[in-house]
């Protein structure tokens, strides 16, 4: 076999390794970030703690691009997923607590947020069954969740 063939083989392994190593196992890469879509259901608070335990945070959906990526993944899996969004600190003032930013992009379902339940609906979930739009839900509800972090190339961490 020619040297060129071996060179191509080595390059293809290196490139495939580069792509595979951007995120840890079970996470999905997009735009310099790694995303984890849980199968287990937790309250918003439990989900936030679980993400922090893995050196990440609940996903901040502050751009159309991130929303499109997250929505496409949620549509594949189905169900409802917690994000980092909340108005728990100031009713009606939605923010991403992991970054301290107020919402500058939204994708609310018609009539949302509505704070429907008497106990309050202070946490943001994306519901696949409603065209993957945003809903305010009770933070105590058990739902799937999305964590995210910087990719390994961008200084993210590898655990486990």
Tab-separated table of C-alpha atoms in Angstrom:
chain	number	residue	atom	x	y	z
A	1	UNK	CA	0.000	0.000	0.000
A	2	UNK	CA	1.155	3.471	-0.724
A	3	UNK	CA	2.291	6.025	1.815
A	4	UNK	CA	-0.555	8.253	0.678
A	5	UNK	CA	-3.102	5.606	1.733
A	6	UNK	CA	-1.548	5.360	5.233
A	7	UNK	CA	-1.449	9.135	5.488
A	8	UNK	CA	-5.168	9.354	4.632
A	9	UNK	CA	-5.950	6.636	7.176
A	10	UNK	CA	-4.054	8.454	9.929
A	11	UNK	CA	-5.688	11.778	9.068
A	12	UNK	CA	-9.173	10.223	9.105
A	13	UNK	CA	-8.550	8.700	12.564
A	14	UNK	CA	-7.257	12.015	13.859
A	15	UNK	CA	-10.221	13.924	12.477
A	16	UNK	CA	-12.759	11.433	13.782
A	17	UNK	CA	-11.062	11.514	17.185
A	18	UNK	CA	-11.198	15.295	17.171
A	19	UNK	CA	-14.924	15.293	16.530
A	20	UNK	CA	-15.627	12.537	19.044
A	21	UNK	CA	-13.551	14.169	21.781
A	22	UNK	CA	-15.228	17.561	21.741
A	23	UNK	CA	-17.767	16.392	24.335
A	24	UNK	CA	-17.824	13.639	26.902
A	25	UNK	CA	-19.738	10.430	26.201
A	26	UNK	CA	-23.509	10.911	26.015
A	27	UNK	CA	-23.289	14.658	25.317
A	28	UNK	CA	-24.019	16.326	21.968
A	29	UNK	CA	-21.826	19.002	20.385
A	30	UNK	CA	-23.197	22.205	18.867
A	31	UNK	CA	-21.567	25.603	18.252
A	32	UNK	CA	-18.733	25.229	20.749
A	33	UNK	CA	-20.982	23.806	23.457
A	34	UNK	CA	-21.820	20.339	24.757
A	35	UNK	CA	-25.413	19.460	25.645
A	36	UNK	CA	-26.780	16.630	27.775
A	37	UNK	CA	-30.420	15.606	27.304
A	38	UNK	CA	-31.489	13.601	30.354
A	39	UNK	CA	-33.681	10.530	30.306
A	40	UNK	CA	-34.433	10.815	34.020
A	41	UNK	CA	-36.978	13.231	35.467
A	42	UNK	CA	-36.200	15.666	38.279
A	43	UNK	CA	-37.637	18.846	39.726
A	44	UNK	CA	-36.120	22.057	38.359
A	45	UNK	CA	-34.048	22.469	41.531
A	46	UNK	CA	-32.814	18.847	41.463
A	47	UNK	CA	-31.966	19.174	37.769
A	48	UNK	CA	-29.980	22.369	38.407
A	49	UNK	CA	-28.008	20.660	41.195
A	50	UNK	CA	-27.382	17.598	39.034
A	51	UNK	CA	-26.016	19.760	36.210
A	52	UNK	CA	-23.750	21.658	38.636
A	53	UNK	CA	-22.515	18.342	40.065
A	54	UNK	CA	-21.259	17.587	36.550
A	55	UNK	CA	-19.644	21.032	36.155
A	56	UNK	CA	-22.338	22.302	33.830
A	57	UNK	CA	-25.607	24.202	34.184
A	58	UNK	CA	-29.158	23.945	32.969
A	59	UNK	CA	-29.206	25.170	29.385
A	60	UNK	CA	-29.478	28.892	28.683
A	61	UNK	CA	-31.562	29.249	25.507
A	62	UNK	CA	-30.713	32.846	24.684
A	63	UNK	CA	-30.401	32.654	20.882
A	64	UNK	CA	-32.466	31.375	17.977
A	65	UNK	CA	-29.592	29.027	17.041
A	66	UNK	CA	-29.439	27.363	20.470
A	67	UNK	CA	-33.234	27.167	20.613
A	68	UNK	CA	-33.357	25.449	17.200
A	69	UNK	CA	-30.696	22.910	18.211
A	70	UNK	CA	-32.341	22.149	21.565
A	71	UNK	CA	-35.824	21.933	20.012
A	72	UNK	CA	-34.599	19.510	17.316
A	73	UNK	CA	-33.126	17.234	19.989
A	74	UNK	CA	-36.232	17.434	22.193
A	75	UNK	CA	-38.433	16.574	19.212
A	76	UNK	CA	-36.390	13.386	18.730
A	77	UNK	CA	-36.729	12.363	22.381
A	78	UNK	CA	-40.201	13.700	23.209
A	79	UNK	CA	-41.415	14.955	26.566
A	80	UNK	CA	-40.797	18.142	28.505
A	81	UNK	CA	-37.359	19.450	29.457
A	82	UNK	CA	-36.241	21.965	32.066
A	83	UNK	CA	-34.020	24.857	31.033
A	84	UNK	CA	-32.238	27.400	33.249
A	85	UNK	CA	-35.026	29.984	32.885
A	86	UNK	CA	-36.943	31.183	35.948
A	87	UNK	CA	-38.860	34.124	37.367
A	88	UNK	CA	-38.638	32.669	40.881
A	89	UNK	CA	-36.604	35.639	42.135
A	90	UNK	CA	-38.887	38.376	40.738
A	91	UNK	CA	-42.332	37.419	39.425
A	92	UNK	CA	-42.660	38.246	35.733
A	93	UNK	CA	-38.953	39.026	35.313
A	94	UNK	CA	-37.571	35.977	33.505
A	95	UNK	CA	-33.856	35.371	33.750
A	96	UNK	CA	-31.136	32.773	33.298
A	97	UNK	CA	-29.759	32.482	36.868
A	98	UNK	CA	-26.563	30.667	35.852
A	99	UNK	CA	-25.529	33.733	33.822
A	100	UNK	CA	-27.565	36.409	35.634
A	101	UNK	CA	-28.990	37.605	32.294
A	102	UNK	CA	-32.583	38.631	31.656
A	103	UNK	CA	-34.293	37.053	28.644
A	104	UNK	CA	-33.386	38.709	25.341
A	105	UNK	CA	-34.879	35.887	23.235
A	106	UNK	CA	-38.094	33.922	23.842
A	107	UNK	CA	-40.158	31.189	22.223
A	108	UNK	CA	-43.231	31.133	24.478
A	109	UNK	CA	-46.294	29.105	23.535
A	110	UNK	CA	-49.368	31.283	22.881
A	111	UNK	CA	-50.629	32.666	26.213
A	112	UNK	CA	-47.452	31.767	28.096
A	113	UNK	CA	-46.146	32.508	30.615
A	114	UNK	CA	-49.460	32.340	32.451
A	115	UNK	CA	-48.552	31.478	36.071
A	116	UNK	CA	-51.628	29.227	35.977
A	117	UNK	CA	-51.329	27.245	39.239
A	118	UNK	CA	-51.881	28.849	42.630
A	119	UNK	CA	-48.457	27.619	43.816
A	120	UNK	CA	-46.901	29.551	40.943
A	121	UNK	CA	-45.189	28.504	37.760
A	122	UNK	CA	-41.725	29.945	37.990
A	123	UNK	CA	-39.535	27.614	35.919
A	124	UNK	CA	-39.173	27.323	32.161
A	125	UNK	CA	-39.688	24.018	30.352
A	126	UNK	CA	-39.757	23.226	26.650
A	127	UNK	CA	-42.643	20.904	25.717
A	128	UNK	CA	-42.242	18.667	22.654
A	129	UNK	CA	-45.994	18.059	22.487
A	130	UNK	CA	-46.607	21.788	21.886
A	131	UNK	CA	-44.206	22.317	18.964
A	132	UNK	CA	-41.301	22.520	21.418
A	133	UNK	CA	-42.311	25.938	22.661
A	134	UNK	CA	-41.744	27.405	26.100
A	135	UNK	CA	-44.021	27.044	29.128
A	136	UNK	CA	-43.829	28.284	32.687
A	137	UNK	CA	-44.281	25.242	34.937
A	138	UNK	CA	-44.253	24.496	38.637
A	139	UNK	CA	-40.610	24.020	39.602
A	140	UNK	CA	-41.505	20.940	41.665
A	141	UNK	CA	-42.738	18.987	38.616
A	142	UNK	CA	-40.536	16.055	37.615
A	143	UNK	CA	-39.377	16.542	34.037
A	144	UNK	CA	-36.372	15.726	31.902
A	145	UNK	CA	-33.744	18.448	31.639
A	146	UNK	CA	-30.917	19.788	29.466
A	147	UNK	CA	-27.452	20.596	30.836
A	148	UNK	CA	-24.768	22.384	28.859
A	149	UNK	CA	-21.119	23.380	29.111
A	150	UNK	CA	-18.259	24.625	26.953
A	151	UNK	CA	-16.763	21.958	24.708
A	152	UNK	CA	-13.434	20.400	25.688
A	153	UNK	CA	-11.675	22.447	22.976
A	154	UNK	CA	-13.167	25.574	24.552
A	155	UNK	CA	-12.066	24.715	28.081
A	156	UNK	CA	-14.845	22.357	29.168
A	157	UNK	CA	-14.236	19.509	31.602
A	158	UNK	CA	-14.135	15.769	31.133
A	159	UNK	CA	-15.612	13.767	34.001
A	160	UNK	CA	-15.981	10.023	34.039
